[in-house]
mmCIF file of C-alpha atoms and ligand atoms in Angstrom:
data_model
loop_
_atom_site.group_PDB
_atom_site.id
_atom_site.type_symbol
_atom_site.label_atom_id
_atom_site.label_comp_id
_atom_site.label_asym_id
_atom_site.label_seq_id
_atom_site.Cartn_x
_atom_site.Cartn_y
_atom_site.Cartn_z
ATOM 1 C CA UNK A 275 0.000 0.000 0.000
ATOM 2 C CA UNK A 276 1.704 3.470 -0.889
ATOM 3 C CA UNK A 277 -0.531 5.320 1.605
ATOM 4 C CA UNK A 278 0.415 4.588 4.622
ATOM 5 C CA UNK A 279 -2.008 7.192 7.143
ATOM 6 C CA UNK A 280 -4.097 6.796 9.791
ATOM 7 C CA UNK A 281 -6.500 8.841 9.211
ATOM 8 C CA UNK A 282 -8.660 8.441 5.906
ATOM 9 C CA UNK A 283 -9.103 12.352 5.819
ATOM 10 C CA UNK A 284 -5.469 12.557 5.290
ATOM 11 C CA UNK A 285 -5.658 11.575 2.197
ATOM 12 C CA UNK A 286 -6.047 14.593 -0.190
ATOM 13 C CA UNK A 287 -3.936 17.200 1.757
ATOM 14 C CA UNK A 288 -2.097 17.661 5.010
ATOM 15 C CA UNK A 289 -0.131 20.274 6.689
ATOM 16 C CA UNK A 290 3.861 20.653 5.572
ATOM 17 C CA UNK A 291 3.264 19.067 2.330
ATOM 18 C CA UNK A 292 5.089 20.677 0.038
ATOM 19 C CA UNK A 293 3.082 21.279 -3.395
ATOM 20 C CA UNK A 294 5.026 18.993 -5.181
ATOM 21 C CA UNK A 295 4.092 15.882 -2.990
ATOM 22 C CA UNK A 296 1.074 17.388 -2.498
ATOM 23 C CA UNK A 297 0.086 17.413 -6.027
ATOM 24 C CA UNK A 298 1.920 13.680 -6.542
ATOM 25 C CA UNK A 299 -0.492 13.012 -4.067
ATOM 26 C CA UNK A 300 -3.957 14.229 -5.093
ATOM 27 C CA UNK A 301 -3.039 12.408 -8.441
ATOM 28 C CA UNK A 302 -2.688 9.160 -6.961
ATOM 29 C CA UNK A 303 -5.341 9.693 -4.844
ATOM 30 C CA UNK A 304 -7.146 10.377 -8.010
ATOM 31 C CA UNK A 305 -6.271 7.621 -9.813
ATOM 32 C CA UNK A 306 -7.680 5.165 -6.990
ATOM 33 C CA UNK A 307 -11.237 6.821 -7.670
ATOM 34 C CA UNK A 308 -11.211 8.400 -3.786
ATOM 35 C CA UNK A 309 -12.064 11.874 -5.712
ATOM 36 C CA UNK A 310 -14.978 10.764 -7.606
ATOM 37 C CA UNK A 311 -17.388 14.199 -7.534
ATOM 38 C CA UNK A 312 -19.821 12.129 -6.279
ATOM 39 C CA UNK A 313 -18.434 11.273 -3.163
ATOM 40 C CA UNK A 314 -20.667 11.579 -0.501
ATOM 41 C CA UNK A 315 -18.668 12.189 2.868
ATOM 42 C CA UNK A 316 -20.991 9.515 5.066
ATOM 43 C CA UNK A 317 -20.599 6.578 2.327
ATOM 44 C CA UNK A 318 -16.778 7.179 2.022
ATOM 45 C CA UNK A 319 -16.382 7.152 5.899
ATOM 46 C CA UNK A 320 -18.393 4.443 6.029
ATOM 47 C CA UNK A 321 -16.478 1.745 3.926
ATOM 48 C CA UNK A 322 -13.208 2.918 4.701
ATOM 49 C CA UNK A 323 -11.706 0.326 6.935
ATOM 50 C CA UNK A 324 -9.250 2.962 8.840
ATOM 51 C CA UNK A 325 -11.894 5.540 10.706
ATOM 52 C CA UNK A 326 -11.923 2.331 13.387
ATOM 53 C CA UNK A 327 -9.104 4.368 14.178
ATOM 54 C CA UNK A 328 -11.332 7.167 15.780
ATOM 55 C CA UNK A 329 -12.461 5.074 18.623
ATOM 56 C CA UNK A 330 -9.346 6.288 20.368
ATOM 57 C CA UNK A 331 -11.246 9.637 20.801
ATOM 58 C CA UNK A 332 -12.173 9.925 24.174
ATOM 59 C CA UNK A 333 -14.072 13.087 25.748
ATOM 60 C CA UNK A 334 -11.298 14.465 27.284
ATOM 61 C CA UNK A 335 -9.345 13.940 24.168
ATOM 62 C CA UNK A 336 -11.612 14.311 21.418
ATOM 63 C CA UNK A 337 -9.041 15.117 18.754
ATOM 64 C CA UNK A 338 -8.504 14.437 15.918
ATOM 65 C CA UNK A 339 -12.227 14.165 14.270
ATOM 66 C CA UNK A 340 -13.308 13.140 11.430
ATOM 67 C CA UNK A 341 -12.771 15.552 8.380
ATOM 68 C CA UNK A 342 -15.919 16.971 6.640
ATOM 69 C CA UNK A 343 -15.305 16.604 2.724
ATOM 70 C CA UNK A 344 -17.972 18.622 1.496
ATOM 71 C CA UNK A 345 -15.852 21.455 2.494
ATOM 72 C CA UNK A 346 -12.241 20.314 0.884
ATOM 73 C CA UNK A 347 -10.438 22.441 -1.209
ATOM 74 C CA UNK A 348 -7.473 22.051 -3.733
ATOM 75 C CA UNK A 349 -5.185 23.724 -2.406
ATOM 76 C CA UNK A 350 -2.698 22.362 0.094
ATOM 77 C CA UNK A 351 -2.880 23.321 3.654
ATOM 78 C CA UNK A 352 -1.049 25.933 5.218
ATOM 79 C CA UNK A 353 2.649 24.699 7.175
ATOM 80 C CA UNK A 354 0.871 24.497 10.425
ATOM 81 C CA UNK A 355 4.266 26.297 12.252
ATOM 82 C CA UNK A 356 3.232 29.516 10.562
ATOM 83 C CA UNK A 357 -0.668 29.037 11.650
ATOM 84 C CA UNK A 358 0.742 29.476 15.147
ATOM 85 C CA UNK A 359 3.212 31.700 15.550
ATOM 86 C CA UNK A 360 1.903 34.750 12.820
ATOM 87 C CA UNK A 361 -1.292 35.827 14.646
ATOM 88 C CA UNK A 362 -3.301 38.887 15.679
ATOM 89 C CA UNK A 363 -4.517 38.954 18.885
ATOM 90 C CA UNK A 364 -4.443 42.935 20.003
ATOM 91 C CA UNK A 365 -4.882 41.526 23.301
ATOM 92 C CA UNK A 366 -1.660 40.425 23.500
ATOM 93 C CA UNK A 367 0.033 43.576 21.411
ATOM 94 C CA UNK A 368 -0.727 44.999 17.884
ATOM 95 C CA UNK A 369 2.065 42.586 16.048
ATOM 96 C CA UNK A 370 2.184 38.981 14.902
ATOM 97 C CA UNK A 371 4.516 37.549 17.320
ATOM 98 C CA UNK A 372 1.762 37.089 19.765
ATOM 99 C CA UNK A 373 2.121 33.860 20.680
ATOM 100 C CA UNK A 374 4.580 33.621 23.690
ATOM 101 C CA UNK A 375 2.852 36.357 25.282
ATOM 102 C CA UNK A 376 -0.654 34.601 24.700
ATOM 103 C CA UNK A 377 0.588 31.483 26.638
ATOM 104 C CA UNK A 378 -0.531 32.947 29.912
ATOM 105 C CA UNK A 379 -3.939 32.749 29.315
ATOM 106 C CA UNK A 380 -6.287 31.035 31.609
ATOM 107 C CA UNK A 381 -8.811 28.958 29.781
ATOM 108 C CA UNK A 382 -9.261 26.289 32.450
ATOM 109 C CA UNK A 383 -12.279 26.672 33.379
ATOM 110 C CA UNK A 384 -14.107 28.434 31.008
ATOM 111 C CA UNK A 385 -17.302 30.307 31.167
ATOM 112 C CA UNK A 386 -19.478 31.287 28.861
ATOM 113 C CA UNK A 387 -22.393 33.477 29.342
ATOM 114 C CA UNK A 388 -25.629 32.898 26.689
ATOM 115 C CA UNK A 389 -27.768 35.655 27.044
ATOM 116 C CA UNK A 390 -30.272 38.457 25.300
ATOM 117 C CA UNK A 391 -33.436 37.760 23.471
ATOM 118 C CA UNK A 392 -32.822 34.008 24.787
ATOM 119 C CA UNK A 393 -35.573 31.435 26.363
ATOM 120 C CA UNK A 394 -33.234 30.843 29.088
ATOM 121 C CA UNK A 395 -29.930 32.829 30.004
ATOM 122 C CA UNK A 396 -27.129 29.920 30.178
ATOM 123 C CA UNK A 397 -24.163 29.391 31.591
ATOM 124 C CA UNK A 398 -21.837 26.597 30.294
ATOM 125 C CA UNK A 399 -18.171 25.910 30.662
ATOM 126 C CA UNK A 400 -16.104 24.537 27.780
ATOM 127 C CA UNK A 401 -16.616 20.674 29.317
ATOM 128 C CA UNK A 402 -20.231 21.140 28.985
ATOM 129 C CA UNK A 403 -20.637 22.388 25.615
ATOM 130 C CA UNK A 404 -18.157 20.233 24.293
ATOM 131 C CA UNK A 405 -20.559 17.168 25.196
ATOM 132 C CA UNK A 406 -23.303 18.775 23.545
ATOM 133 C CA UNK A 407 -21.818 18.725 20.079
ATOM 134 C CA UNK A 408 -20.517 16.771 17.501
ATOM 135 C CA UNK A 409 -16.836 17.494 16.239
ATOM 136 C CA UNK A 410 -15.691 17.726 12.598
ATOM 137 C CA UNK A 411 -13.019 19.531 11.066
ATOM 138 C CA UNK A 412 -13.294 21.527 8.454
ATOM 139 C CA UNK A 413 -10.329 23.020 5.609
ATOM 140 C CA UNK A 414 -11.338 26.499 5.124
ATOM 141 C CA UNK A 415 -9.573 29.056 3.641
ATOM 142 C CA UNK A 416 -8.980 32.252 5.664
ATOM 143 C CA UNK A 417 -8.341 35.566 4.451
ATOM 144 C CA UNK A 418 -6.790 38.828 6.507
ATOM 145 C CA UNK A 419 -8.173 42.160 5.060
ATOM 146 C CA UNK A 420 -4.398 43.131 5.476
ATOM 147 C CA UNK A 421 -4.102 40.500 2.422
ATOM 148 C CA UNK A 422 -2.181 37.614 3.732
ATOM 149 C CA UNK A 423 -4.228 34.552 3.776
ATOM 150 C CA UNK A 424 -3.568 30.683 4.633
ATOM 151 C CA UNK A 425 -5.963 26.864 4.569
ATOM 152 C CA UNK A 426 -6.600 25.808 7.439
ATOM 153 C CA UNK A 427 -8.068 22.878 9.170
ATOM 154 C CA UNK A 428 -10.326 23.417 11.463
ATOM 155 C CA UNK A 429 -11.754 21.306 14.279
ATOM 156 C CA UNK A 430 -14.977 22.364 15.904
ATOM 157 C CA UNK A 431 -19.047 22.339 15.488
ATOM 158 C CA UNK A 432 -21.544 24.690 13.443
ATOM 159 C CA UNK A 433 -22.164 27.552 15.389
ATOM 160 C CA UNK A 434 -25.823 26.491 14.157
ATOM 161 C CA UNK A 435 -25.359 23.730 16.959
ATOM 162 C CA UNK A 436 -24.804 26.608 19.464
ATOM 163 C CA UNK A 437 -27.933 28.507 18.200
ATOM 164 C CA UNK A 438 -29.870 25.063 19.092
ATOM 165 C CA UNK A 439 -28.832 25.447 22.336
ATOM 166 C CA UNK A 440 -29.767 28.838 23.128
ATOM 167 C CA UNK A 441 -32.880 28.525 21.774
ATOM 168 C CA UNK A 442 -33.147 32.883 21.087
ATOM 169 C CA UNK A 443 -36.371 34.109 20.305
ATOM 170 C CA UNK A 444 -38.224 35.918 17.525
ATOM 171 C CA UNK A 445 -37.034 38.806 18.396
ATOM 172 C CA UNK A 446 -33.000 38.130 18.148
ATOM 173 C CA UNK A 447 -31.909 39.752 15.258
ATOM 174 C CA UNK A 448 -28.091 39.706 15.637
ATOM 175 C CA UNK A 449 -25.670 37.763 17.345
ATOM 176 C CA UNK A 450 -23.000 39.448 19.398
ATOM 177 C CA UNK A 451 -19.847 37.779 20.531
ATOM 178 C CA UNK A 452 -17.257 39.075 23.419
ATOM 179 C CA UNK A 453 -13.883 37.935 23.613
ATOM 180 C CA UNK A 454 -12.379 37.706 27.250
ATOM 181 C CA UNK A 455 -10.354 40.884 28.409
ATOM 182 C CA UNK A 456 -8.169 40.453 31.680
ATOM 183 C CA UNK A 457 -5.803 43.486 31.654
ATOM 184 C CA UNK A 458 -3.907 41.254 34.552
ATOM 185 C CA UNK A 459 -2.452 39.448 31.464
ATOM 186 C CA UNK A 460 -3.617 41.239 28.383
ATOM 187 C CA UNK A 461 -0.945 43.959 27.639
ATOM 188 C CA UNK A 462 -3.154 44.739 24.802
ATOM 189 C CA UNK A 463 -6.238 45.272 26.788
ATOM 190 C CA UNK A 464 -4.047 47.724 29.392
ATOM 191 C CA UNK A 465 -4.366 50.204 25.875
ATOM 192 C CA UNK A 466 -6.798 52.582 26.727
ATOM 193 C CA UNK A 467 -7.211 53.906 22.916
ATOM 194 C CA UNK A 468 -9.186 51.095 22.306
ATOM 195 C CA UNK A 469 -12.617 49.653 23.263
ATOM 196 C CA UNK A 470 -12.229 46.547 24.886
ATOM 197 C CA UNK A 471 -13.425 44.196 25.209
ATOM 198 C CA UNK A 472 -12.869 42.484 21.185
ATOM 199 C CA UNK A 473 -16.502 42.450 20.133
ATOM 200 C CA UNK A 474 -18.355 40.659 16.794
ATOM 201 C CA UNK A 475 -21.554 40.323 15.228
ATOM 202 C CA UNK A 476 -23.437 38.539 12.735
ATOM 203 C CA UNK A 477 -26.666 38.685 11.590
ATOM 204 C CA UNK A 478 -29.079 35.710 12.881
ATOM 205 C CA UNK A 479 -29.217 34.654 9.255
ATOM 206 C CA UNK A 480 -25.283 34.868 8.246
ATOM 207 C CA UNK A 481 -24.379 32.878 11.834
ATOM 208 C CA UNK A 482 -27.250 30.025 10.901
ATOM 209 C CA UNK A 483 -25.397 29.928 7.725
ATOM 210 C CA UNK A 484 -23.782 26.048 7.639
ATOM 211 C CA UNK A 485 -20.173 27.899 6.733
ATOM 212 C CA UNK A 486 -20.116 29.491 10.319
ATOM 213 C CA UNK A 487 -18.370 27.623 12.750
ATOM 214 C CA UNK A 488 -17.140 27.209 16.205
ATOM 215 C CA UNK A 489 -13.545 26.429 16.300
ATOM 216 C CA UNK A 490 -12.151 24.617 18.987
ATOM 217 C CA UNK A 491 -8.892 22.498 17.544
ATOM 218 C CA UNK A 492 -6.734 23.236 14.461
ATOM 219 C CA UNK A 493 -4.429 20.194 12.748
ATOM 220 C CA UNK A 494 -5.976 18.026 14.574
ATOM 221 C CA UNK A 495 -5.235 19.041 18.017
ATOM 222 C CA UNK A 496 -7.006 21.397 20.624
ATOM 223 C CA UNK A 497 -6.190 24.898 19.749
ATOM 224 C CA UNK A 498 -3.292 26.948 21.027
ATOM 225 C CA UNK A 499 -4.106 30.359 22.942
ATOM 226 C CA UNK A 500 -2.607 32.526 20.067
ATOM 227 C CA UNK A 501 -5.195 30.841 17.884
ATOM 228 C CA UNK A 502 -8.192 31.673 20.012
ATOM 229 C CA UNK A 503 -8.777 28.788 22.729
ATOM 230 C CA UNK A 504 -10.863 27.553 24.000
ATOM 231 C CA UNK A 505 -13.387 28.299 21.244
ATOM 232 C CA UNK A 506 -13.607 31.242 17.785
ATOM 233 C CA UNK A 507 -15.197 31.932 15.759
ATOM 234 C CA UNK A 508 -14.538 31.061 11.857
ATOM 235 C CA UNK A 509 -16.592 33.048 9.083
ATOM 236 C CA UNK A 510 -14.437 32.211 5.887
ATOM 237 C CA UNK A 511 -16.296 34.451 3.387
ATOM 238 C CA UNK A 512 -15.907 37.381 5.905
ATOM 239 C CA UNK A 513 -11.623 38.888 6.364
ATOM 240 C CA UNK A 514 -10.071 38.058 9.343
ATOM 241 C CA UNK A 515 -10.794 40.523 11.720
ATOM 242 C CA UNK A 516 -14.517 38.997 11.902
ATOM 243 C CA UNK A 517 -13.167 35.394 13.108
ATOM 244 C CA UNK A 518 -13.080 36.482 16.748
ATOM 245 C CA UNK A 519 -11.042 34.463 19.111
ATOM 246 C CA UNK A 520 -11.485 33.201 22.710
ATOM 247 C CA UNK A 521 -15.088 33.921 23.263
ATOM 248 C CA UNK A 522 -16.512 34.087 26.594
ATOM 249 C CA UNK A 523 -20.239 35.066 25.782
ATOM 250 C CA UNK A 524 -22.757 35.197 22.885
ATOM 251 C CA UNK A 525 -25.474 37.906 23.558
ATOM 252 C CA UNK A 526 -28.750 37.811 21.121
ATOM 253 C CA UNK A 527 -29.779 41.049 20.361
ATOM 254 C CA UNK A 528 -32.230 43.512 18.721
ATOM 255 C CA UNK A 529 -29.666 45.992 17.469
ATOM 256 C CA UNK A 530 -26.768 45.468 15.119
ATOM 257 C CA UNK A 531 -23.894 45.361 17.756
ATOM 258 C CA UNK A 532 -20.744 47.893 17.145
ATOM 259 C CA UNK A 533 -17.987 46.187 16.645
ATOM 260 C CA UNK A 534 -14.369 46.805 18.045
ATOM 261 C CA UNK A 535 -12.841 47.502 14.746
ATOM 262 C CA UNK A 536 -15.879 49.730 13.575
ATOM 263 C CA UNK A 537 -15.504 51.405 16.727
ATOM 264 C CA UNK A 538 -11.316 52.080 16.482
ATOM 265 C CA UNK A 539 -11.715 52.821 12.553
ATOM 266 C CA UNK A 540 -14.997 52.182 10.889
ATOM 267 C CA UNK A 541 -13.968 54.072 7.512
ATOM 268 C CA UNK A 542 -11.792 50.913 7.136
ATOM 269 C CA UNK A 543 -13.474 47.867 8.954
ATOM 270 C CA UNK A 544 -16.663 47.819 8.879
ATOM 271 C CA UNK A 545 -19.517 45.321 9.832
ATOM 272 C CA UNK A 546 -20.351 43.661 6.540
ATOM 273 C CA UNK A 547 -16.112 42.331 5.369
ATOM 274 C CA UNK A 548 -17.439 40.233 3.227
ATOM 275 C CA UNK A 549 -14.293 39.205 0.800
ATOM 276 C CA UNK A 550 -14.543 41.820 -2.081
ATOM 277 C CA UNK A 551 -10.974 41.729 -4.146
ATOM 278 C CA UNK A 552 -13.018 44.660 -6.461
ATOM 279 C CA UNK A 553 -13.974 47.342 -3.121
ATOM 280 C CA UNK A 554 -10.130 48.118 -1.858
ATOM 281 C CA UNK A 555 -8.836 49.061 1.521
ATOM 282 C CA UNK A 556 -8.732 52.631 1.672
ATOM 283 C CA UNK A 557 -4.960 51.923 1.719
ATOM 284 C CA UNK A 558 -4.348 48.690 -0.340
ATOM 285 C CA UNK A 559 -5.940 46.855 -2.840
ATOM 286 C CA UNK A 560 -7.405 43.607 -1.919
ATOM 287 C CA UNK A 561 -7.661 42.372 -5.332
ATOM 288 C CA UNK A 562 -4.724 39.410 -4.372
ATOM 289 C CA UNK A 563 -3.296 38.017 -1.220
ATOM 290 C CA UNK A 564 -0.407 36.609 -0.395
ATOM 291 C CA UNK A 565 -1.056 32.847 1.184
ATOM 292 C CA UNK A 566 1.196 32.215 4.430
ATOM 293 C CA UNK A 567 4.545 30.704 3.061
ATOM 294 C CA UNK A 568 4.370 31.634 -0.371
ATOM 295 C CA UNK A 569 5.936 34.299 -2.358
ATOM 296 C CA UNK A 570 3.877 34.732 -4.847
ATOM 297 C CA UNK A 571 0.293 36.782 -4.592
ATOM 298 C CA UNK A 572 -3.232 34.711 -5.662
ATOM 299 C CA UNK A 573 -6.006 36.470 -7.365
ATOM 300 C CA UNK A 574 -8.635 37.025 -4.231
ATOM 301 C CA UNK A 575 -12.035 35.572 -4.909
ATOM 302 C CA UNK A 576 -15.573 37.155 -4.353
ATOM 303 C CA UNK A 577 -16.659 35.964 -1.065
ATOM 304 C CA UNK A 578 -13.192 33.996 -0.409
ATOM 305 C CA UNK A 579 -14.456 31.522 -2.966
ATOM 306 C CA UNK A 580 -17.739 31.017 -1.160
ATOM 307 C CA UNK A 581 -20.556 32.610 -2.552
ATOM 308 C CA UNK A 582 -22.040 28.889 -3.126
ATOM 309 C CA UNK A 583 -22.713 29.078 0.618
ATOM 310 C CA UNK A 584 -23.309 32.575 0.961
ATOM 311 C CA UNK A 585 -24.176 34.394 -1.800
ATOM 312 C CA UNK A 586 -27.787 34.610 -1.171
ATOM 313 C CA UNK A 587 -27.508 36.509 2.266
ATOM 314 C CA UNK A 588 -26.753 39.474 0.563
ATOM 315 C CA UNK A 589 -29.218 39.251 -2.323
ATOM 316 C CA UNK A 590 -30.997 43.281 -1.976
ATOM 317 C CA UNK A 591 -28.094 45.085 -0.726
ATOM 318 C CA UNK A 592 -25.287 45.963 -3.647
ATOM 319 C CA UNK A 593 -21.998 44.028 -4.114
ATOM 320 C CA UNK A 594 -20.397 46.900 -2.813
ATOM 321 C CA UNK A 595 -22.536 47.325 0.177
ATOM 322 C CA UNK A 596 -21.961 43.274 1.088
ATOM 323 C CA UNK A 597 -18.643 43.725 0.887
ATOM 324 C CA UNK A 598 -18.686 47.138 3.177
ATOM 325 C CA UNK A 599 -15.868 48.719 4.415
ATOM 326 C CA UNK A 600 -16.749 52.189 4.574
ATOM 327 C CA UNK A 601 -19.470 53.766 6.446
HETATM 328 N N1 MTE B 934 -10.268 38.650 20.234
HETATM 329 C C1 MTE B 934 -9.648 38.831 19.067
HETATM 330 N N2 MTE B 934 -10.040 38.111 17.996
HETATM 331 C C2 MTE B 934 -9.422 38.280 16.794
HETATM 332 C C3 MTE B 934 -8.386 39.240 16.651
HETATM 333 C C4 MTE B 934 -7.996 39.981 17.803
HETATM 334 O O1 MTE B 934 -7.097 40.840 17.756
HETATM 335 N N3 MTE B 934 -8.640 39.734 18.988
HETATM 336 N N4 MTE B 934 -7.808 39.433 15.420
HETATM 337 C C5 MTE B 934 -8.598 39.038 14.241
HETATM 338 C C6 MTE B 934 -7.828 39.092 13.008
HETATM 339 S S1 MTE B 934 -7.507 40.628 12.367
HETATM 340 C C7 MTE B 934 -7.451 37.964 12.333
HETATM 341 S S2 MTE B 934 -6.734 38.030 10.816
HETATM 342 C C8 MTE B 934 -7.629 36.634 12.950
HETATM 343 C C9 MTE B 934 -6.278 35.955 13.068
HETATM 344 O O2 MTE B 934 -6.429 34.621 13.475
HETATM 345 P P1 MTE B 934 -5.126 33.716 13.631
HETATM 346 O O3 MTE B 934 -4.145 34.430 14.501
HETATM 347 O O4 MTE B 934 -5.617 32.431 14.202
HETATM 348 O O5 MTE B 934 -4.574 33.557 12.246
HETATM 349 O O6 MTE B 934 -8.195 36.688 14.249
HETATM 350 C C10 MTE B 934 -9.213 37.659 14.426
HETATM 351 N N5 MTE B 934 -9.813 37.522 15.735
HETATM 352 MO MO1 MO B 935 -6.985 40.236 10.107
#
């Protein structure tokens, strides 16, 4: 057998694959008729002899799961070394090298607070939720509005599960997420110029949307603090700044929530980001990006490629106005 993995969602990409033996690869895999478009993702599981292998999963150690492969992409995944150490996470300081700083982060426990237009206000640590859903990872890309962008896999749950849970009412029209902010290890947050805590929103439609998930591993493994543990969020047809990490409550609400970016410079971020490469930054053109470990710049796509999924959220406003950035 020239595939020697343990995992049968290994197969078509992995991390540190150079595109060479990446591309050897997807041939092969190819050839033995694993990449028929007809592949449904429960039949393939199914019959393949090696996902015995993710018995081992245990609760406290649910990782890895199972790879969803309605969601794979042709591209190979991004060198998982640069995942974790180029981040932003202002928190921690407005550069990338984040990452040794973000290690003293407490996220055992972890609360999070459910509240708003709710049935119930909720309060559930990480151990909790984590029993309530189902795990699957998911390759998305994921695109900075600073136009750098990488593939990443991403372990985690629909944040559709999480609406299930909280059960908000008719009159939740937006969903607002908080980050933590603890200036007793934040240096970031000890920066008085801007509004803390790091604050998101979606409409209720756009965070039902199947794309939008809950992340709470990458490559297979829980994820690190720079990353966003416990739990982020990951919107991939939305830049960067909208993917917000470490979240310790999700309030329903009437009113569209400000945001922290719209509130430090809304002429640039604004609440929309939807991927546009044909509405630039007021500074830079976002027509290409530069993927994590490459030289060379990629054409950016409407929507980050996903206007399949999305597309139809947006149907009334104007391209540019899904995409805005300026208001
Ligand atoms: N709480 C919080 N979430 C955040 C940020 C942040 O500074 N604080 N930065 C955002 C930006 S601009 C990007 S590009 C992504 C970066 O995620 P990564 O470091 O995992 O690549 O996180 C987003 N989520
Ligand atoms: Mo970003």
């Amino acid at each position: 057998m020239l595939i020697k993995r343990r995992y049968c969602w290994d197969l078509a990409e992995h991390s540190t694959t150079d595109e060479k033996t990446f591309l050897a690869r997807r041939k092969l895999v190819k050839a033995m008729g694993f990449f028929g478009a007809s592949m449904g993702v429960g039949t393939f599981f199914k019959s393949s002899p090696s996902m015995a292998s993710i018995d081992v999963k245990s609760k406290a150690n649910p990782y890895p799961v199972a790879r969803n492969r309605q969601y794979a992409l042709d591209r190979p995944v991004t060198e998982e070394s640069l995942v974790t150490r180029y981040n932003n996470f202002y928190e921690f300081g407005s550069h990338k090298n984040i990452a040794p700083a973000a290690q003293s982060m407490k996220i055992d426990p972890w609360e999070i607070l459910i509240d708003g237009e709710v049935e119930k206000v909720t309060k559930i640590d990480m151990d909790g939720l984590l029993r309530q859903v189902q795990l699957e990872e998911r390759v998305y890309r994921f695109r900075c509005v600073e136009a750098w962008s990488m593939i990443v896999p991403w372990s985690g749950f629909p944040l559709r599960a999480l609406l299930d849970l909280a059960k908000p009412t008719s009159d939740a029209k937006y969903l607002r997420m908080e980050t933590i902010a603890d200036d007793a290890y934040m240096p970031g947050v000890r920066q008085t110029w801007y509004d803390w805590p790091y604050v998101e929103g979606l409409t209720m439609a756009e965070a039902a949307n199947e794309l939008s998930f809950i992340a709470t591993g990458i490559y297979g493994k829980p994820i690190p603090k720079q990353n966003g543990a416990p739990l982020r969020l990951v919107v991939p047809w939305k830049y960067g700044f909208k993917s917000i990490k470490s979240i310790t409550r999700f309030t329903f609400v009437r009113d569209r929530p400000k945001t922290f970016w719209e509130k430090a410079q809304g002429g640039e971020y604004g609440f929309w980001a939807n991927v546009n490469p044909s509405v630039d930054h007021p500074r830079w053109s976002q027509a290409t990006e530069r993927p994590l470990g490459n030289a060379n710049r990629v054409p950016t796509l409407m929507y980050n490629g996903y206007g399949d999924f999305v597309a139809s959220l947006y149907t009334g406003m104007s391209r540019k106005l899904g995409s805005e950035l300026y208001r």
